[in-house]
PDB file of C-alpha atoms in Angstrom:
ATOM      1  CA  MET A  19      97.051 -40.938  46.130  1.00 37.00           C
ATOM      2  CA  ARG A  20      95.551 -44.364  46.703  1.00 35.00           C
ATOM      3  CA  SER A  21      92.572 -45.636  44.759  1.00 35.00           C
ATOM      4  CA  GLY A  22      89.841 -48.152  45.369  1.00 36.00           C
ATOM      5  CA  ALA A  23      86.920 -49.205  43.225  1.00 39.00           C
ATOM      6  CA  ALA A  24      84.742 -46.278  44.196  1.00 49.00           C
ATOM      7  CA  THR A  25      86.951 -43.862  46.061  1.00 51.00           C
ATOM      8  CA  THR A  26      90.309 -42.230  45.682  1.00 49.00           C
ATOM      9  CA  ARG A  27      92.265 -41.018  48.692  1.00 49.00           C
ATOM     10  CA  CYS A  28      93.873 -37.714  47.854  1.00 50.00           C
ATOM     11  CA  CYS A  29      96.778 -36.394  49.834  1.00 48.00           C
ATOM     12  CA  TRP A  30      97.676 -32.810  48.968  1.00 46.00           C
ATOM     13  CA  CYS A  31     100.851 -31.267  50.333  1.00 42.00           C
ATOM     14  CA  ARG A  32     101.408 -27.550  49.972  1.00 42.00           C
ATOM     15  CA  SER A  33     104.938 -26.244  49.939  1.00 36.00           C
ATOM     16  CA  ALA A  34     106.023 -23.574  52.384  1.00 37.00           C
ATOM     17  CA  SER A  35     107.294 -21.519  49.478  1.00 35.00           C
ATOM     18  CA  THR A  36     105.137 -19.346  47.261  1.00 35.00           C
ATOM     19  CA  SER A  37     104.661 -19.738  43.526  1.00 35.00           C
ATOM     20  CA  ARG A  38     103.654 -17.581  40.586  1.00 35.00           C
ATOM     21  CA  SER A  39     100.743 -18.224  38.288  1.00 33.00           C
ATOM     22  CA  SER A  40      98.822 -16.241  35.705  1.00 33.00           C
ATOM     23  CA  ILE A  41      95.779 -16.461  33.487  1.00 34.00           C
ATOM     24  CA  ARG A  42      96.710 -17.642  30.011  1.00 35.00           C
ATOM     25  CA  THR A  43      96.781 -14.810  27.488  1.00 33.00           C
ATOM     26  CA  GLY A  44      97.216 -16.937  24.353  1.00 36.00           C
ATOM     27  CA  ARG A  45     100.459 -15.218  23.406  1.00 36.00           C
ATOM     28  CA  ARG A  46     104.127 -15.597  24.198  1.00 39.00           C
ATOM     29  CA  ARG A  47     105.427 -13.488  27.028  1.00 40.00           C
ATOM     30  CA  ARG A  48     108.577 -13.095  29.069  1.00 41.00           C
ATOM     31  CA  CYS A  49     108.365 -12.494  32.795  1.00 42.00           C
ATOM     32  CA  ARG A  50     111.230 -11.459  34.994  1.00 49.00           C
ATOM     33  CA  GLY A  51     112.842 -14.563  36.438  1.00 49.00           C
ATOM     34  CA  TRP A  52     110.999 -16.889  34.066  1.00 50.00           C
ATOM     35  CA  ARG A  53     111.976 -18.478  30.800  1.00 57.00           C
ATOM     36  CA  THR A  54     110.015 -17.605  27.690  1.00 63.00           C
ATOM     37  CA  THR A  55     106.748 -19.544  27.745  1.00 62.00           C
ATOM     38  CA  SER A  56     104.047 -20.222  25.179  1.00 69.00           C
ATOM     39  CA  PRO A  57     100.451 -21.498  25.475  1.00 69.00           C
ATOM     40  CA  GLY A  58      99.766 -25.225  25.324  1.00 72.00           C
ATOM     41  CA  VAL A  59      97.666 -27.067  22.800  1.00 77.00           C
ATOM     42  CA  GLY A  60      94.489 -26.688  24.865  1.00 80.00           C
ATOM     43  CA  PRO A  61      92.499 -28.711  27.407  1.00 88.00           C
ATOM     44  CA  THR A  62      93.963 -32.101  28.266  1.00 88.00           C
ATOM     45  CA  ARG A  63      93.896 -34.831  30.903  1.00 90.00           C
ATOM     46  CA  PHE A  64      96.354 -36.882  32.928  1.00 90.00           C
ATOM     47  CA  VAL A  65      95.900 -40.584  33.618  1.00 90.00           C
ATOM     48  CA  VAL A  66      97.618 -41.724  36.816  1.00 88.00           C
ATOM     49  CA  GLU A  67      97.989 -45.174  38.366  1.00 83.00           C
ATOM     50  CA  PRO A  68      97.684 -44.817  42.155  1.00 80.00           C
ATOM     51  CA  GLY A  69      99.695 -46.904  44.555  1.00 77.00           C
ATOM     52  CA  PRO A  70     103.041 -48.639  44.147  1.00 80.00           C
ATOM     53  CA  PRO A  71     103.917 -50.325  40.824  1.00 79.00           C
ATOM     54  CA  GLY A  72     102.090 -53.613  40.417  1.00 79.00           C
ATOM     55  CA  SER A  73      99.426 -52.786  43.002  1.00 80.00           C
ATOM     56  CA  GLY A  74      96.688 -53.323  40.444  1.00 80.00           C
ATOM     57  CA  ALA A  75      94.829 -50.172  41.470  1.00 82.00           C
ATOM     58  CA  PRO A  76      92.653 -48.851  38.647  1.00 85.00           C
ATOM     59  CA  ALA A  77      93.915 -45.785  36.804  1.00 87.00           C
ATOM     60  CA  VAL A  78      92.275 -42.414  37.497  1.00 91.00           C
ATOM     61  CA  SER A  79      91.852 -39.732  34.836  1.00 92.00           C
ATOM     62  CA  LEU A  80      92.433 -36.183  36.086  1.00 94.00           C
ATOM     63  CA  GLY A  81      91.351 -32.958  34.436  1.00 94.00           C
ATOM     64  CA  PRO A  82      93.838 -30.160  35.260  1.00 94.00           C
ATOM     65  CA  LEU A  83      92.516 -26.622  35.839  1.00 94.00           C
ATOM     66  CA  ILE A  84      95.282 -24.112  36.568  1.00 92.00           C
ATOM     67  CA  CYS A  85      94.578 -21.026  38.675  1.00 92.00           C
ATOM     68  CA  TYR A  86      91.436 -19.239  37.450  1.00 91.00           C
ATOM     69  CA  GLU A  87      90.633 -21.869  34.797  1.00 93.00           C
ATOM     70  CA  ASP A  88      88.198 -23.411  37.285  1.00 93.00           C
ATOM     71  CA  VAL A  89      86.194 -20.166  37.189  1.00 93.00           C
ATOM     72  CA  PHE A  90      85.471 -20.396  33.453  1.00 93.00           C
ATOM     73  CA  ALA A  91      82.642 -22.838  32.743  1.00 92.00           C
ATOM     74  CA  GLU A  92      83.431 -23.149  29.035  1.00 91.00           C
ATOM     75  CA  PHE A  93      87.092 -23.996  29.642  1.00 92.00           C
ATOM     76  CA  ALA A  94      86.188 -26.636  32.239  1.00 94.00           C
ATOM     77  CA  ARG A  95      83.659 -28.013  29.763  1.00 93.00           C
ATOM     78  CA  GLY A  96      86.492 -28.348  27.256  1.00 93.00           C
ATOM     79  CA  VAL A  97      88.586 -30.250  29.798  1.00 94.00           C
ATOM     80  CA  ALA A  98      85.646 -32.532  30.588  1.00 93.00           C
ATOM     81  CA  GLY A  99      85.155 -33.125  26.875  1.00 93.00           C
ATOM     82  CA  VAL A 100      88.642 -34.435  26.063  1.00 92.00           C
ATOM     83  CA  ALA A 101      88.838 -37.925  24.556  1.00 92.00           C
ATOM     84  CA  GLY A 102      88.645 -40.532  27.300  1.00 91.00           C
ATOM     85  CA  GLY A 103      86.921 -38.172  29.735  1.00 92.00           C
ATOM     86  CA  VAL A 104      87.977 -37.210  33.239  1.00 94.00           C
ATOM     87  CA  GLU A 105      86.889 -38.479  36.644  1.00 94.00           C
ATOM     88  CA  VAL A 106      88.266 -35.741  38.881  1.00 95.00           C
ATOM     89  CA  PHE A 107      89.026 -32.077  38.290  1.00 96.00           C
ATOM     90  CA  VAL A 108      92.333 -30.955  39.830  1.00 96.00           C
ATOM     91  CA  ASN A 109      92.942 -27.261  40.489  1.00 96.00           C
ATOM     92  CA  LEU A 110      96.279 -25.744  41.521  1.00 94.00           C
ATOM     93  CA  SER A 111      96.090 -22.074  42.391  1.00 92.00           C
ATOM     94  CA  ASN A 112      97.844 -19.185  44.087  1.00 89.00           C
ATOM     95  CA  ASP A 113      95.461 -16.720  45.722  1.00 87.00           C
ATOM     96  CA  THR A 114      98.038 -14.968  47.894  1.00 82.00           C
ATOM     97  CA  TRP A 115      97.901 -11.935  45.583  1.00 80.00           C
ATOM     98  CA  PHE A 116      94.727 -10.768  47.372  1.00 80.00           C
ATOM     99  CA  GLY A 117      95.751 -11.326  50.982  1.00 76.00           C
ATOM    100  CA  ALA A 118      93.367 -12.735  53.582  1.00 77.00           C
ATOM    101  CA  LEU A 119      90.283 -11.235  51.929  1.00 81.00           C
ATOM    102  CA  SER A 120      87.161 -12.788  50.422  1.00 87.00           C
ATOM    103  CA  GLU A 121      88.703 -13.521  46.988  1.00 90.00           C
ATOM    104  CA  ALA A 122      89.937 -16.995  47.931  1.00 90.00           C
ATOM    105  CA  TRP A 123      86.486 -17.977  49.182  1.00 92.00           C
ATOM    106  CA  GLU A 124      84.804 -16.527  46.106  1.00 93.00           C
ATOM    107  CA  HIS A 125      87.250 -18.487  43.934  1.00 94.00           C
ATOM    108  CA  GLN A 126      86.370 -21.689  45.779  1.00 94.00           C
ATOM    109  CA  ALA A 127      82.624 -21.012  45.517  1.00 94.00           C
ATOM    110  CA  LEU A 128      82.883 -20.533  41.752  1.00 95.00           C
ATOM    111  CA  ALA A 129      84.947 -23.725  41.449  1.00 95.00           C
ATOM    112  CA  GLN A 130      82.176 -25.697  43.160  1.00 96.00           C
ATOM    113  CA  PHE A 131      79.897 -25.029  40.188  1.00 95.00           C
ATOM    114  CA  ARG A 132      82.254 -26.949  37.886  1.00 95.00           C
ATOM    115  CA  SER A 133      81.639 -30.112  39.899  1.00 95.00           C
ATOM    116  CA  VAL A 134      77.891 -29.492  39.794  1.00 95.00           C
ATOM    117  CA  GLU A 135      77.924 -28.947  36.032  1.00 94.00           C
ATOM    118  CA  HIS A 136      79.776 -32.192  35.281  1.00 94.00           C
ATOM    119  CA  ARG A 137      78.874 -34.277  38.345  1.00 94.00           C
ATOM    120  CA  ILE A 138      82.473 -35.171  39.152  1.00 95.00           C
ATOM    121  CA  PRO A 139      84.541 -34.229  42.221  1.00 96.00           C
ATOM    122  CA  MET A 140      87.300 -31.639  42.349  1.00 95.00           C
ATOM    123  CA  VAL A 141      90.395 -31.375  44.514  1.00 95.00           C
ATOM    124  CA  ARG A 142      92.018 -27.970  44.955  1.00 95.00           C
ATOM    125  CA  SER A 143      95.505 -27.140  46.244  1.00 93.00           C
ATOM    126  CA  VAL A 144      95.873 -23.442  47.037  1.00 91.00           C
ATOM    127  CA  ASN A 145      99.110 -21.954  48.385  1.00 85.00           C
ATOM    128  CA  SER A 146      97.621 -20.120  51.340  1.00 84.00           C
ATOM    129  CA  GLY A 147      94.260 -21.901  51.417  1.00 85.00           C
ATOM    130  CA  PRO A 148      91.591 -22.809  51.379  1.00 91.00           C
ATOM    131  CA  SER A 149      92.601 -26.112  49.770  1.00 93.00           C
ATOM    132  CA  ALA A 150      89.577 -28.390  49.512  1.00 94.00           C
ATOM    133  CA  ALA A 151      87.978 -31.591  48.325  1.00 95.00           C
ATOM    134  CA  ILE A 152      84.638 -30.981  46.594  1.00 95.00           C
ATOM    135  CA  ASP A 153      82.194 -33.808  45.868  1.00 95.00           C
ATOM    136  CA  ARG A 154      80.278 -34.198  42.607  1.00 93.00           C
ATOM    137  CA  ALA A 155      77.300 -32.295  44.060  1.00 93.00           C
ATOM    138  CA  GLY A 156      79.499 -29.259  44.707  1.00 94.00           C
ATOM    139  CA  ARG A 157      79.685 -29.774  48.477  1.00 95.00           C
ATOM    140  CA  ILE A 158      82.882 -29.149  50.431  1.00 95.00           C
ATOM    141  CA  VAL A 159      83.983 -32.499  51.877  1.00 94.00           C
ATOM    142  CA  ALA A 160      87.080 -31.177  53.647  1.00 94.00           C
ATOM    143  CA  SER A 161      89.191 -28.035  53.510  1.00 93.00           C
ATOM    144  CA  THR A 162      92.114 -26.212  55.060  1.00 91.00           C
ATOM    145  CA  PRO A 163      91.836 -22.709  56.545  1.00 90.00           C
ATOM    146  CA  GLN A 164      92.946 -19.597  54.746  1.00 88.00           C
ATOM    147  CA  ARG A 165      96.363 -18.286  55.803  1.00 84.00           C
ATOM    148  CA  VAL A 166      98.035 -14.898  55.492  1.00 79.00           C
ATOM    149  CA  ALA A 167     101.265 -15.225  53.486  1.00 71.00           C
ATOM    150  CA  ASP A 168     103.961 -12.861  52.287  1.00 70.00           C
ATOM    151  CA  GLN A 169     107.666 -12.929  51.532  1.00 71.00           C
ATOM    152  CA  ALA A 170     108.532 -12.354  55.200  1.00 75.00           C
ATOM    153  CA  ALA A 171     106.085 -14.891  56.638  1.00 71.00           C
ATOM    154  CA  LEU A 172     105.678 -17.964  54.455  1.00 73.00           C
ATOM    155  CA  VAL A 173     102.796 -20.322  55.060  1.00 71.00           C
ATOM    156  CA  PRO A 174     104.004 -23.602  56.616  1.00 76.00           C
ATOM    157  CA  ALA A 175     103.326 -26.822  54.739  1.00 81.00           C
ATOM    158  CA  GLU A 176      99.952 -28.445  55.470  1.00 83.00           C
ATOM    159  CA  LEU A 177      98.422 -31.844  54.724  1.00 87.00           C
ATOM    160  CA  LEU A 178      94.842 -32.657  53.743  1.00 89.00           C
ATOM    161  CA  LEU A 179      93.973 -36.362  53.486  1.00 89.00           C
ATOM    162  CA  VAL A 180      90.446 -37.270  52.419  1.00 89.00           C
ATOM    163  CA  ASP A 181      88.580 -39.979  50.503  1.00 89.00           C
ATOM    164  CA  VAL A 182      87.030 -38.665  47.286  1.00 88.00           C
ATOM    165  CA  ALA A 183      84.192 -40.724  45.810  1.00 89.00           C
ATOM    166  CA  ILE A 184      84.468 -41.379  42.067  1.00 89.00           C
ATOM    167  CA  GLY A 185      81.316 -42.557  40.346  1.00 83.00           C
ATOM    168  CA  ARG A 186      81.517 -41.569  36.703  1.00 86.00           C
ATOM    169  CA  ASP A 187      83.674 -40.149  33.933  1.00 88.00           C
ATOM    170  CA  THR A 188      82.685 -37.284  31.691  1.00 91.00           C
ATOM    171  CA  GLU A 189      82.904 -39.271  28.451  1.00 90.00           C
ATOM    172  CA  THR A 190      80.760 -42.257  29.417  1.00 90.00           C
ATOM    173  CA  VAL A 191      78.083 -40.298  31.273  1.00 89.00           C
ATOM    174  CA  PRO A 192      78.144 -36.651  30.123  1.00 92.00           C
ATOM    175  CA  THR A 193      75.744 -34.260  31.807  1.00 91.00           C
ATOM    176  CA  VAL A 194      73.133 -32.120  30.077  1.00 89.00           C
ATOM    177  CA  PHE A 195      75.455 -29.118  30.451  1.00 89.00           C
ATOM    178  CA  ALA A 196      78.358 -31.093  28.983  1.00 90.00           C
ATOM    179  CA  ARG A 197      76.230 -31.956  25.945  1.00 89.00           C
ATOM    180  CA  GLY A 198      74.466 -28.658  25.375  1.00 88.00           C
ATOM    181  CA  GLY A 199      76.511 -26.008  27.181  1.00 86.00           C
ATOM    182  CA  TRP A 200      74.593 -22.750  27.367  1.00 85.00           C
ATOM    183  CA  LEU A 201      71.819 -24.011  25.067  1.00 85.00           C
ATOM    184  CA  LEU A 202      69.203 -23.609  27.805  1.00 83.00           C
ATOM    185  CA  LEU A 203      70.280 -19.985  28.312  1.00 84.00           C
ATOM    186  CA  HIS A 204      69.928 -19.284  24.589  1.00 87.00           C
ATOM    187  CA  LEU A 205      66.503 -20.968  24.523  1.00 90.00           C
ATOM    188  CA  CYS A 206      65.350 -18.804  27.432  1.00 92.00           C
ATOM    189  CA  ARG A 207      66.572 -15.693  25.628  1.00 92.00           C
ATOM    190  CA  ALA A 208      64.739 -16.741  22.464  1.00 94.00           C
ATOM    191  CA  LEU A 209      61.568 -17.396  24.479  1.00 94.00           C
ATOM    192  CA  ALA A 210      61.807 -13.993  26.166  1.00 95.00           C
ATOM    193  CA  LEU A 211      62.322 -12.303  22.809  1.00 95.00           C
ATOM    194  CA  GLY A 212      59.352 -14.172  21.370  1.00 94.00           C
ATOM    195  CA  LEU A 213      57.146 -13.054  24.268  1.00 94.00           C
ATOM    196  CA  LEU A 214      58.214  -9.419  23.809  1.00 94.00           C
ATOM    197  CA  ILE A 215      57.409  -9.594  20.095  1.00 93.00           C
ATOM    198  CA  GLU A 216      54.015 -11.159  20.856  1.00 91.00           C
ATOM    199  CA  LEU A 217      53.175  -8.416  23.375  1.00 91.00           C
ATOM    200  CA  TRP A 218      54.267  -5.732  20.921  1.00 90.00           C
ATOM    201  CA  TRP A 219      52.146  -7.269  18.153  1.00 90.00           C
ATOM    202  CA  ARG A 220      49.064  -7.502  20.356  1.00 88.00           C
ATOM    203  CA  GLY A 221      49.462  -3.877  21.410  1.00 84.00           C
ATOM    204  CA  ARG A 222      49.860  -2.791  17.787  1.00 83.00           C
ATOM    205  CA  ARG A 223      46.734  -4.672  16.687  1.00 82.00           C
ATOM    206  CA  ALA A 224      44.768  -3.164  19.570  1.00 81.00           C
ATOM    207  CA  LYS A 225      45.779   0.347  18.461  1.00 80.00           C
ATOM    208  CA  LEU A 226      44.899  -0.352  14.822  1.00 78.00           C
ATOM    209  CA  GLY A 227      41.507  -1.743  15.851  1.00 71.00           C
ATOM    210  CA  ARG A 228      40.414   1.416  17.619  1.00 61.00           C
TER     211      ARG A 228
END
């Protein structure tokens, strides 16, 4: 990854081997072939310095979203809200469980909303595709195709090299959604409830006035 003042060049390599991932359950569990694992402390960020040591390239703050974490708006909001903020969401996922069906594309479409909500780009590395670079408006800048993968036919390694524009961090310039979350939704519900009560009250007064 090489960084400039306004863009970061992201180079994502996907291994030819497959990996295992799961949605966090919040409890300790033991899986066959794995060591005992436990949940982390919560949303966090990674600060990386692109380029060789001493290059002087500005550091980039990354917000990690593992597997389906990029589907959950509230979790991504927590990542965006960590101290120091993040400039790019990074998603690593394994969608080979579902084969070459629509799930991988649905997953990508839902991930695009996270960039829209926080106005920062996202880069996704998916075992069998589609890996993609998403700009801060939720548009796909570049992507790899979806591949069919199984134990007998592993997906060969692929490379996606693209410039990703970085224009803000989530701490300095938080969005309305970052500040208020689902407040607008709750206000709309309250307004709808108020309108229903008003209609009921008018109907009741009309009946009593007969």
